[in-house]
Coordinates of C-alpha atoms in Angstrom, one line a residue:
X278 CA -14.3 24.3 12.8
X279 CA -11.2 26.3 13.1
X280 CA -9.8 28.5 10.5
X281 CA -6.6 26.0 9.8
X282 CA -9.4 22.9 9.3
X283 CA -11.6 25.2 6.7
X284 CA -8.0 26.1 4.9
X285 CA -7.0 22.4 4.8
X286 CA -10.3 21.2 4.1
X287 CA -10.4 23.9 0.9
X288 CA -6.4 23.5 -0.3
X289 CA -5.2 20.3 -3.0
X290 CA -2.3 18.6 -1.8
X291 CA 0.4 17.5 -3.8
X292 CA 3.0 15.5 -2.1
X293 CA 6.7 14.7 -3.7
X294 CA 8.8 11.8 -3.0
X295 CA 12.6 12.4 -3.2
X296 CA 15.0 9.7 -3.2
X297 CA 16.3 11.1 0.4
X298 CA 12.8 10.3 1.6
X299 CA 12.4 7.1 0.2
X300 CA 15.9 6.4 2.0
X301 CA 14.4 7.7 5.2
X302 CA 11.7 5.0 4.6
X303 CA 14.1 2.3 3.9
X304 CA 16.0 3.1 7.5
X305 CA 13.2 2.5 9.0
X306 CA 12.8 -0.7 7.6
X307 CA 14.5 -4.0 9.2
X308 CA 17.3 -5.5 7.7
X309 CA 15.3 -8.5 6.9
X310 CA 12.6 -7.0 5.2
X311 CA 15.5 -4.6 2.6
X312 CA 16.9 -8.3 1.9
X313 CA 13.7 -9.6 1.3
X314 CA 13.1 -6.5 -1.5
X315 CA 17.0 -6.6 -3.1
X316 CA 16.1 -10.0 -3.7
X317 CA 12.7 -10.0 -5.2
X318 CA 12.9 -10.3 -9.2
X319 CA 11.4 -8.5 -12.0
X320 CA 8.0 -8.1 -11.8
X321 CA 7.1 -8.4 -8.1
X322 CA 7.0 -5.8 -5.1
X323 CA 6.4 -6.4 -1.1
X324 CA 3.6 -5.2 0.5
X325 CA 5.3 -4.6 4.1
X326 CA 2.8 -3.5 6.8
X327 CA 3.8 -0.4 9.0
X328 CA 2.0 0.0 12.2
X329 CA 0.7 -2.1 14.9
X330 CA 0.8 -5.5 16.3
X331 CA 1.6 -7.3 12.8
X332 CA 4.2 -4.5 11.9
X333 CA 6.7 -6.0 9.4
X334 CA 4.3 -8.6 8.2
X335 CA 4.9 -8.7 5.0
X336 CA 2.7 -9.4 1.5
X337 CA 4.5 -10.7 -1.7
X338 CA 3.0 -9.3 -4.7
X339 CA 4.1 -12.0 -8.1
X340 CA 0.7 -13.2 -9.5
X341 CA -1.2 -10.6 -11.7
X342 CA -4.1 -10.5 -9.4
X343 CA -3.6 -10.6 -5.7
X344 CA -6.8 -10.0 -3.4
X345 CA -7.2 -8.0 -0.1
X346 CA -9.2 -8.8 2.2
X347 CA -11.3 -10.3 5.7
X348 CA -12.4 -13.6 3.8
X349 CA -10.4 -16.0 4.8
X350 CA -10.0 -16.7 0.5
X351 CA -8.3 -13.7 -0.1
X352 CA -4.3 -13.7 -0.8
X353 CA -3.9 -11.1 1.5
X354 CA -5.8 -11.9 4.4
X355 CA -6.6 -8.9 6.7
X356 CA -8.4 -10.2 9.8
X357 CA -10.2 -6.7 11.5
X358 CA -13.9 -5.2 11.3
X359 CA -12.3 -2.5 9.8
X360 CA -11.4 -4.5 6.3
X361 CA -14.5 -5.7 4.3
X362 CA -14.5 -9.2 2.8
X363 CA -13.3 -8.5 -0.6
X364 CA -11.8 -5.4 0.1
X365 CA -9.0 -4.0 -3.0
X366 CA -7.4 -5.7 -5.3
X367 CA -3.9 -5.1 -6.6
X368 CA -2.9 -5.7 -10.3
X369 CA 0.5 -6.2 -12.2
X370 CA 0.8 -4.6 -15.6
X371 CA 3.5 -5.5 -16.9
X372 CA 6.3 -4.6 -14.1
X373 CA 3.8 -2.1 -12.5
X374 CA 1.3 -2.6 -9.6
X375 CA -2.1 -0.9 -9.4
X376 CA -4.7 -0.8 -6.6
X377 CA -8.1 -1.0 -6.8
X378 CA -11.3 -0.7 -4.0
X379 CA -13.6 -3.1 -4.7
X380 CA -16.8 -0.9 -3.1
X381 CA -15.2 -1.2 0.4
X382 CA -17.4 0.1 3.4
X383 CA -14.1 2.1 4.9
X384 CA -12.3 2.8 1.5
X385 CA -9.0 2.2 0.0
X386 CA -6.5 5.1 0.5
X387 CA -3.2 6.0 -1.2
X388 CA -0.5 8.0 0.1
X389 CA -3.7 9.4 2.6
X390 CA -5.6 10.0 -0.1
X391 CA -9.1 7.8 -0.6
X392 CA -9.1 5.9 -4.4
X393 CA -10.9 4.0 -6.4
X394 CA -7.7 3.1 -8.2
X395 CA -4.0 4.1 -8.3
X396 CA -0.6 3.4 -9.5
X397 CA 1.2 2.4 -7.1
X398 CA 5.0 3.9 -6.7
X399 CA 8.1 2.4 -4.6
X400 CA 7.8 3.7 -1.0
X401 CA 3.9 4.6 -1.2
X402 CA 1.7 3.9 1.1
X403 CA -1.7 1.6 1.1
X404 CA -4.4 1.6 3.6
X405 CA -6.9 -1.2 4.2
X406 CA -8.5 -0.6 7.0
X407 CA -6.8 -0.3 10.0
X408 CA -4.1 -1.8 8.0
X409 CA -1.3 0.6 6.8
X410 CA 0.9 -1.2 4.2
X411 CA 4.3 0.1 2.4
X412 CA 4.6 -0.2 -1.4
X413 CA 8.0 -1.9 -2.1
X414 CA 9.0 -2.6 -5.6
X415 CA 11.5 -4.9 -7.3
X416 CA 15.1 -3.1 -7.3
X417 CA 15.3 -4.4 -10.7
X418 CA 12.0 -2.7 -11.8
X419 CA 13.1 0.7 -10.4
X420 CA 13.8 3.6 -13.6
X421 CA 12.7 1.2 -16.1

């Protein structure tokens, strides 16, 4: 192991998101997809997936339980070896989302970072498996 692995390996990381990120993020997005979240009402986010060959699929979030998942019963299905049947689980409280691992094999992970649970922020990032997804919340929800 090299000297820079044993001093990442041993370091906490804290990562900050300023609003010239996030606007970064949103370039990168498709004009479809930033109509899609200016139009979304109190109370929901999109779930917008980042990489690979269902980039820009996208996930509404409006019920206050939505499941994750490979079985073909989950709200979000998720269809790779990499996602376990009943994989997370994200929660609405109030005009705030949460995520949650339901005992995954691979692991839920926020912003890079492997959870159990989270609050989720606008522009943060979500891994299910193989699956990296982009936390996108109501416009209307924002400061409040």
């Amino acid at each position: 192991m090299s000297n820079f692995d044993e001093s990442e390996q041993n370091s906490s990381h804290t990562q900050s998101f300023s609003y010239a990120d996030l606007n970064a993020e949103e370039q990168e997005l498709s004009a479809e997809v930033l109509e899609a979240v200016a139009a979304l009402p109190s109370g929901s986010a999109l779930l917008v997936v980042k990489h690979g060959a269902e980039a820009g699929s996208r996930f509404l979030l409006d019920k206050e339980l939505t499941t994750a998942g490979r079985h073909p019963n989950a709200d979000i299905f998720l269809d790779d070896v990499t996602v376990s049947r009943r994989h997370a689980e994200f929660l609405r409280v109030g005009n705030t989302f949460q995520v949650r691992d339901l005992g995954s094999l691979n692991g839920t992970y926020y912003d890079g970072v492997r959870i159990e649970s989270a609050l989720l922020h606008d522009g943060s990032e979500v891994q299910v498996g193989k699956y990296h997804l982009t936390f996108l919340a109501s416009r209307k929800d924002l400061g409040s």
